[in-house]
mmCIF file of C-alpha atoms and ligand atoms in Angstrom:
data_model
loop_
_atom_site.group_PDB
_atom_site.id
_atom_site.type_symbol
_atom_site.label_atom_id
_atom_site.label_comp_id
_atom_site.label_asym_id
_atom_site.label_seq_id
_atom_site.Cartn_x
_atom_site.Cartn_y
_atom_site.Cartn_z
ATOM 1 C CA UNK A 1 -23.802 73.643 25.604
ATOM 2 C CA UNK A 2 -25.147 73.916 29.153
ATOM 3 C CA UNK A 3 -23.710 71.488 31.698
ATOM 4 C CA UNK A 4 -27.162 70.937 33.166
ATOM 5 C CA UNK A 5 -30.279 70.862 30.998
ATOM 6 C CA UNK A 6 -33.679 70.051 32.503
ATOM 7 C CA UNK A 7 -36.658 69.647 30.209
ATOM 8 C CA UNK A 8 -40.302 69.202 31.152
ATOM 9 C CA UNK A 9 -39.399 67.699 34.533
ATOM 10 C CA UNK A 10 -42.330 66.454 36.604
ATOM 11 C CA UNK A 11 -42.412 64.721 39.991
ATOM 12 C CA UNK A 12 -45.465 63.040 41.505
ATOM 13 C CA UNK A 13 -45.926 61.738 45.021
ATOM 14 C CA UNK A 14 -48.989 59.552 44.618
ATOM 15 C CA UNK A 15 -51.676 62.024 43.607
ATOM 16 C CA UNK A 16 -49.589 65.114 44.443
ATOM 17 C CA UNK A 17 -47.945 66.859 41.480
ATOM 18 C CA UNK A 18 -44.990 68.436 43.265
ATOM 19 C CA UNK A 19 -43.095 69.520 40.116
ATOM 20 C CA UNK A 20 -44.893 70.401 36.897
ATOM 21 C CA UNK A 21 -43.014 70.569 33.613
ATOM 22 C CA UNK A 22 -39.936 72.460 34.822
ATOM 23 C CA UNK A 23 -37.365 73.650 32.283
ATOM 24 C CA UNK A 24 -34.007 75.116 33.245
ATOM 25 C CA UNK A 25 -30.359 75.197 32.235
ATOM 26 C CA UNK A 26 -27.096 76.061 33.929
ATOM 27 C CA UNK A 27 -23.668 76.355 32.371
ATOM 28 C CA UNK A 28 -20.146 76.773 33.685
ATOM 29 C CA UNK A 29 -19.670 80.020 35.589
ATOM 30 C CA UNK A 30 -23.380 80.518 36.236
ATOM 31 C CA UNK A 31 -25.436 80.517 39.413
ATOM 32 C CA UNK A 32 -29.029 79.633 38.545
ATOM 33 C CA UNK A 33 -31.445 79.798 41.452
ATOM 34 C CA UNK A 34 -34.945 78.553 42.166
ATOM 35 C CA UNK A 35 -36.776 80.679 44.734
ATOM 36 C CA UNK A 36 -40.177 80.032 46.187
ATOM 37 C CA UNK A 37 -41.935 79.528 49.504
ATOM 38 C CA UNK A 38 -42.285 76.281 51.481
ATOM 39 C CA UNK A 39 -43.742 73.508 49.385
ATOM 40 C CA UNK A 40 -43.093 75.236 46.051
ATOM 41 C CA UNK A 41 -41.206 72.195 44.740
ATOM 42 C CA UNK A 42 -37.566 73.362 44.998
ATOM 43 C CA UNK A 43 -36.311 70.267 46.855
ATOM 44 C CA UNK A 44 -38.297 67.886 44.693
ATOM 45 C CA UNK A 45 -36.724 69.446 41.587
ATOM 46 C CA UNK A 46 -33.203 69.218 43.022
ATOM 47 C CA UNK A 47 -33.683 65.648 44.235
ATOM 48 C CA UNK A 48 -35.187 64.533 40.907
ATOM 49 C CA UNK A 49 -32.198 65.966 39.015
ATOM 50 C CA UNK A 50 -29.948 63.969 41.333
ATOM 51 C CA UNK A 51 -32.013 60.798 40.839
ATOM 52 C CA UNK A 52 -33.345 60.736 44.375
ATOM 53 C CA UNK A 53 -37.010 61.026 43.320
ATOM 54 C CA UNK A 54 -38.695 59.296 40.378
ATOM 55 C CA UNK A 55 -39.444 61.824 37.641
ATOM 56 C CA UNK A 56 -40.525 62.208 34.045
ATOM 57 C CA UNK A 57 -39.052 64.534 31.430
ATOM 58 C CA UNK A 58 -35.372 64.816 30.556
ATOM 59 C CA UNK A 59 -32.216 65.692 32.504
ATOM 60 C CA UNK A 60 -28.882 66.028 30.743
ATOM 61 C CA UNK A 61 -25.582 66.361 32.581
ATOM 62 C CA UNK A 62 -22.491 67.289 30.592
ATOM 63 C CA UNK A 63 -24.296 66.175 27.437
ATOM 64 C CA UNK A 64 -25.509 62.783 28.737
ATOM 65 C CA UNK A 65 -29.170 61.962 29.354
ATOM 66 C CA UNK A 66 -29.453 60.635 32.906
ATOM 67 C CA UNK A 67 -33.132 60.238 33.741
ATOM 68 C CA UNK A 68 -33.692 56.598 34.637
ATOM 69 C CA UNK A 69 -30.028 56.174 35.593
ATOM 70 C CA UNK A 70 -28.924 55.837 39.215
ATOM 71 C CA UNK A 71 -27.678 58.648 41.406
ATOM 72 C CA UNK A 72 -24.172 57.137 41.406
ATOM 73 C CA UNK A 73 -23.970 57.508 37.618
ATOM 74 C CA UNK A 74 -25.015 61.157 37.871
ATOM 75 C CA UNK A 75 -22.350 61.727 40.539
ATOM 76 C CA UNK A 76 -19.672 60.148 38.379
ATOM 77 C CA UNK A 77 -20.761 62.327 35.444
ATOM 78 C CA UNK A 78 -19.961 65.346 37.563
ATOM 79 C CA UNK A 79 -22.848 66.407 39.793
ATOM 80 C CA UNK A 80 -22.269 67.323 43.422
ATOM 81 C CA UNK A 81 -25.335 67.445 45.655
ATOM 82 C CA UNK A 82 -25.830 69.323 48.919
ATOM 83 C CA UNK A 83 -29.087 68.062 50.451
ATOM 84 C CA UNK A 84 -31.527 70.128 52.459
ATOM 85 C CA UNK A 85 -30.606 69.580 56.117
ATOM 86 C CA UNK A 86 -26.904 69.033 55.205
ATOM 87 C CA UNK A 87 -26.716 65.313 55.985
ATOM 88 C CA UNK A 88 -23.280 65.420 57.575
ATOM 89 C CA UNK A 89 -22.157 62.433 59.651
ATOM 90 C CA UNK A 90 -21.810 63.736 63.189
ATOM 91 C CA UNK A 91 -19.634 60.982 64.671
ATOM 92 C CA UNK A 92 -17.137 61.238 61.786
ATOM 93 C CA UNK A 93 -14.435 63.884 61.629
ATOM 94 C CA UNK A 94 -14.519 66.795 59.202
ATOM 95 C CA UNK A 95 -11.809 65.061 57.163
ATOM 96 C CA UNK A 96 -13.728 61.769 57.064
ATOM 97 C CA UNK A 97 -16.920 63.546 55.967
ATOM 98 C CA UNK A 98 -15.031 65.252 53.159
ATOM 99 C CA UNK A 99 -13.409 62.013 52.026
ATOM 100 C CA UNK A 100 -16.862 60.430 51.705
ATOM 101 C CA UNK A 101 -17.508 62.923 48.921
ATOM 102 C CA UNK A 102 -14.397 61.783 47.103
ATOM 103 C CA UNK A 103 -15.424 58.146 46.661
ATOM 104 C CA UNK A 104 -15.810 58.432 42.884
ATOM 105 C CA UNK A 105 -12.431 60.086 42.183
ATOM 106 C CA UNK A 106 -8.922 58.662 42.233
ATOM 107 C CA UNK A 107 -7.682 58.687 45.829
ATOM 108 C CA UNK A 108 -4.442 60.292 44.593
ATOM 109 C CA UNK A 109 -6.501 63.453 44.026
ATOM 110 C CA UNK A 110 -7.878 63.580 47.566
ATOM 111 C CA UNK A 111 -5.142 65.752 49.087
ATOM 112 C CA UNK A 112 -5.436 68.317 46.306
ATOM 113 C CA UNK A 113 -9.216 68.487 46.646
ATOM 114 C CA UNK A 114 -9.013 68.769 50.438
ATOM 115 C CA UNK A 115 -6.619 71.700 49.990
ATOM 116 C CA UNK A 116 -9.032 73.453 47.608
ATOM 117 C CA UNK A 117 -11.945 72.984 50.021
ATOM 118 C CA UNK A 118 -9.968 74.221 53.022
ATOM 119 C CA UNK A 119 -8.960 77.270 51.018
ATOM 120 C CA UNK A 120 -12.629 77.977 50.206
ATOM 121 C CA UNK A 121 -13.715 77.247 53.798
ATOM 122 C CA UNK A 122 -10.724 77.918 56.090
ATOM 123 C CA UNK A 123 -12.739 76.984 59.193
ATOM 124 C CA UNK A 124 -12.931 73.381 57.961
ATOM 125 C CA UNK A 125 -9.137 73.209 57.778
ATOM 126 C CA UNK A 126 -8.865 74.477 61.348
ATOM 127 C CA UNK A 127 -11.284 71.811 62.588
ATOM 128 C CA UNK A 128 -10.165 68.970 60.359
ATOM 129 C CA UNK A 129 -9.968 66.223 62.968
ATOM 130 C CA UNK A 130 -12.970 67.267 65.050
ATOM 131 C CA UNK A 131 -16.283 65.437 64.960
ATOM 132 C CA UNK A 132 -18.725 67.054 62.538
ATOM 133 C CA UNK A 133 -21.263 67.110 65.377
ATOM 134 C CA UNK A 134 -19.090 69.689 67.166
ATOM 135 C CA UNK A 135 -19.457 72.201 64.303
ATOM 136 C CA UNK A 136 -21.966 75.047 64.282
ATOM 137 C CA UNK A 137 -24.868 74.901 61.829
ATOM 138 C CA UNK A 138 -23.050 77.208 59.423
ATOM 139 C CA UNK A 139 -19.875 75.147 59.610
ATOM 140 C CA UNK A 140 -21.870 71.979 58.986
ATOM 141 C CA UNK A 141 -23.404 73.612 55.919
ATOM 142 C CA UNK A 142 -19.900 74.490 54.708
ATOM 143 C CA UNK A 143 -18.882 70.884 55.315
ATOM 144 C CA UNK A 144 -21.842 69.641 53.262
ATOM 145 C CA UNK A 145 -20.836 71.942 50.388
ATOM 146 C CA UNK A 146 -17.190 70.898 50.778
ATOM 147 C CA UNK A 147 -18.126 67.221 50.650
ATOM 148 C CA UNK A 148 -20.040 67.822 47.394
ATOM 149 C CA UNK A 149 -16.999 69.620 45.974
ATOM 150 C CA UNK A 150 -14.612 66.726 46.634
ATOM 151 C CA UNK A 151 -15.294 65.254 43.189
ATOM 152 C CA UNK A 152 -14.673 68.650 41.514
ATOM 153 C CA UNK A 153 -18.186 68.572 40.038
ATOM 154 C CA UNK A 154 -19.121 70.311 36.807
ATOM 155 C CA UNK A 155 -22.568 70.930 38.336
ATOM 156 C CA UNK A 156 -23.169 71.736 42.015
ATOM 157 C CA UNK A 157 -26.748 71.467 43.279
ATOM 158 C CA UNK A 158 -27.433 73.100 46.642
ATOM 159 C CA UNK A 159 -30.804 72.603 48.289
ATOM 160 C CA UNK A 160 -31.835 75.295 50.796
ATOM 161 C CA UNK A 161 -28.312 76.236 51.957
ATOM 162 C CA UNK A 162 -29.470 79.282 53.968
ATOM 163 C CA UNK A 163 -31.838 77.264 56.152
ATOM 164 C CA UNK A 164 -31.280 77.933 59.853
ATOM 165 C CA UNK A 165 -28.171 80.039 59.335
ATOM 166 C CA UNK A 166 -27.421 83.400 60.920
ATOM 167 C CA UNK A 167 -27.476 86.238 58.334
ATOM 168 C CA UNK A 168 -23.716 86.830 58.404
ATOM 169 C CA UNK A 169 -23.009 83.124 57.968
ATOM 170 C CA UNK A 170 -25.405 82.688 55.068
ATOM 171 C CA UNK A 171 -23.964 85.802 53.418
ATOM 172 C CA UNK A 172 -20.466 84.299 53.542
ATOM 173 C CA UNK A 173 -21.710 80.940 52.326
ATOM 174 C CA UNK A 174 -23.545 82.439 49.353
ATOM 175 C CA UNK A 175 -20.487 84.503 48.435
ATOM 176 C CA UNK A 176 -18.497 81.257 48.380
ATOM 177 C CA UNK A 177 -21.099 79.625 46.126
ATOM 178 C CA UNK A 178 -20.573 82.564 43.763
ATOM 179 C CA UNK A 179 -16.807 81.954 43.884
ATOM 180 C CA UNK A 180 -17.345 78.257 43.103
ATOM 181 C CA UNK A 181 -19.281 79.246 39.963
ATOM 182 C CA UNK A 182 -16.696 81.864 39.026
ATOM 183 C CA UNK A 183 -14.055 79.130 39.163
ATOM 184 C CA UNK A 184 -15.944 77.125 36.570
ATOM 185 C CA UNK A 185 -18.829 75.130 38.059
ATOM 186 C CA UNK A 186 -22.488 75.456 37.100
ATOM 187 C CA UNK A 187 -24.336 76.056 40.370
ATOM 188 C CA UNK A 188 -28.057 75.333 40.823
ATOM 189 C CA UNK A 189 -29.382 76.755 44.048
ATOM 190 C CA UNK A 190 -32.830 76.231 45.578
ATOM 191 C CA UNK A 191 -33.596 78.603 48.438
ATOM 192 C CA UNK A 192 -36.355 80.641 50.069
ATOM 193 C CA UNK A 193 -34.108 83.569 50.853
ATOM 194 C CA UNK A 194 -34.551 85.764 47.797
ATOM 195 C CA UNK A 195 -32.282 88.474 49.203
ATOM 196 C CA UNK A 196 -29.349 86.089 49.455
ATOM 197 C CA UNK A 197 -30.155 84.517 46.094
ATOM 198 C CA UNK A 198 -30.470 87.873 44.335
ATOM 199 C CA UNK A 199 -27.002 88.869 45.557
ATOM 200 C CA UNK A 200 -25.265 85.975 43.786
ATOM 201 C CA UNK A 201 -27.483 84.550 41.014
ATOM 202 C CA UNK A 202 -27.195 85.159 37.293
ATOM 203 C CA UNK A 203 -30.688 83.841 36.686
ATOM 204 C CA UNK A 204 -33.569 83.373 39.107
ATOM 205 C CA UNK A 205 -36.494 81.008 38.491
ATOM 206 C CA UNK A 206 -39.554 81.823 40.598
ATOM 207 C CA UNK A 207 -41.405 78.664 41.616
ATOM 208 C CA UNK A 208 -44.915 78.272 42.922
ATOM 209 C CA UNK A 209 -47.017 75.123 43.276
ATOM 210 C CA UNK A 210 -44.507 73.088 41.297
ATOM 211 C CA UNK A 211 -44.229 75.415 38.289
ATOM 212 C CA UNK A 212 -41.717 78.061 37.262
ATOM 213 C CA UNK A 213 -43.967 81.112 37.001
ATOM 214 C CA UNK A 214 -41.295 83.714 36.161
ATOM 215 C CA UNK A 215 -37.599 83.864 35.436
ATOM 216 C CA UNK A 216 -34.989 86.481 34.762
ATOM 217 C CA UNK A 217 -31.982 88.265 36.166
ATOM 218 C CA UNK A 218 -32.338 89.516 39.753
ATOM 219 C CA UNK A 219 -32.439 93.050 38.349
ATOM 220 C CA UNK A 220 -35.308 92.249 35.986
ATOM 221 C CA UNK A 221 -37.337 90.678 38.822
ATOM 222 C CA UNK A 222 -37.071 93.721 41.125
ATOM 223 C CA UNK A 223 -36.465 93.571 44.871
ATOM 224 C CA UNK A 224 -37.291 90.515 47.034
ATOM 225 C CA UNK A 225 -40.271 92.440 48.472
ATOM 226 C CA UNK A 226 -41.543 93.265 44.981
ATOM 227 C CA UNK A 227 -41.151 89.639 44.008
ATOM 228 C CA UNK A 228 -43.126 88.441 47.055
ATOM 229 C CA UNK A 229 -45.855 90.985 46.504
ATOM 230 C CA UNK A 230 -46.136 90.341 42.772
ATOM 231 C CA UNK A 231 -45.917 86.543 42.698
ATOM 232 C CA UNK A 232 -47.010 85.426 46.150
ATOM 233 C CA UNK A 233 -49.556 88.059 47.104
ATOM 234 C CA UNK A 234 -47.879 89.212 50.305
ATOM 235 C CA UNK A 235 -46.857 92.715 51.304
ATOM 236 C CA UNK A 236 -43.308 91.839 52.163
ATOM 237 C CA UNK A 237 -40.732 89.287 51.221
ATOM 238 C CA UNK A 238 -40.215 88.385 54.843
ATOM 239 C CA UNK A 239 -43.841 87.410 55.430
ATOM 240 C CA UNK A 240 -43.574 85.069 52.451
ATOM 241 C CA UNK A 241 -40.371 83.676 53.862
ATOM 242 C CA UNK A 242 -38.591 85.069 50.830
ATOM 243 C CA UNK A 243 -36.760 88.130 52.005
ATOM 244 C CA UNK A 244 -33.233 88.601 53.125
ATOM 245 C CA UNK A 245 -32.751 88.403 56.854
HETATM 246 P P1 LIG B 301 -39.330 73.495 51.450
HETATM 247 O O1 LIG B 301 -38.646 74.800 51.289
HETATM 248 O O2 LIG B 301 -40.315 73.469 52.571
HETATM 249 O O3 LIG B 301 -38.402 72.302 51.442
HETATM 250 P P2 LIG B 301 -39.848 73.011 48.657
HETATM 251 O O4 LIG B 301 -40.065 74.192 47.787
HETATM 252 O O5 LIG B 301 -38.488 72.399 48.634
HETATM 253 O O6 LIG B 301 -40.258 73.356 50.133
HETATM 254 P P3 LIG B 301 -40.835 70.354 48.216
HETATM 255 O O7 LIG B 301 -40.205 69.862 49.486
HETATM 256 O O8 LIG B 301 -40.248 69.923 46.945
HETATM 257 O O9 LIG B 301 -40.932 71.939 48.247
HETATM 258 O O10 LIG B 301 -42.377 69.938 48.273
HETATM 259 C C1 LIG B 301 -43.242 70.160 47.158
HETATM 260 C C2 LIG B 301 -44.573 69.492 47.456
HETATM 261 O O11 LIG B 301 -44.396 68.084 47.488
HETATM 262 C C3 LIG B 301 -45.171 69.889 48.804
HETATM 263 O O12 LIG B 301 -46.563 69.926 48.666
HETATM 264 C C4 LIG B 301 -44.763 68.736 49.701
HETATM 265 O O13 LIG B 301 -45.673 68.556 50.768
HETATM 266 C C5 LIG B 301 -44.811 67.557 48.743
HETATM 267 N N1 LIG B 301 -43.861 66.500 49.084
HETATM 268 C C6 LIG B 301 -42.524 66.631 49.190
HETATM 269 N N2 LIG B 301 -41.957 65.441 49.479
HETATM 270 C C7 LIG B 301 -42.982 64.531 49.563
HETATM 271 C C8 LIG B 301 -43.043 63.133 49.824
HETATM 272 N N3 LIG B 301 -41.942 62.408 50.053
HETATM 273 N N4 LIG B 301 -44.268 62.562 49.815
HETATM 274 C C9 LIG B 301 -45.386 63.282 49.574
HETATM 275 N N5 LIG B 301 -45.386 64.604 49.299
HETATM 276 C C10 LIG B 301 -44.196 65.226 49.299
#
């Protein structure tokens, strides 16, 4: 059974239907990605799965229905969430930020989890006692992912991880997200950068105006430019904000 199952998920903001009947699944070892331009509904989908936006439909995590339950219950069932914009606490050290992600696990496990995260992101280990505000944007993104990994989640949801990152940094980060899936997590990724997404995803869901309008393997969807031209009516992926940079 898939670790994350989303059925007929809809999100409304007043009269705006931001997410319209979305269905998706992710299981251990898989990277499932949602790609689409600004305003497509990627963040609203991710936040609704995490319980941060009111939604209708059904969301099951590790076999338990969670819609209507609080975010804390979803976290304790095994979902790690990396919000758009990272949300790291600048005045706190790298170590303190990471420990915040470990609030729902036994503190005896903290050292082991910190070791795993510093192995995945060696730069965090080197800057352990520094304020998070002193990190570069890419390092802060790594810290946000590391914090979500503290609870050893079955499902990792990453919202717009490539945003504002230099190409080389986002390439490394996406490769690490692939490694996290290969080690046994189900990873759901929402991002505009189709090039990055295509390099690591097993399945890509193309989102537009709140709906999934196509899905398949990166190979079956063609190149990022073909995707932009076919689904978003632009000549190139970059003009749609979808191409690799
Ligand atoms: P981006 O890449 O810019 O974050 P996105 O694909 O994540 O875009 P969402 O942020 O989910 O898209 O937005 C989907 C739609 O919902 C957009 O029309 C957006 O303006 C609207 N929206 C998002 N959050 C709110 C909110 N809190 N109140 C009202 N409308 C919202």
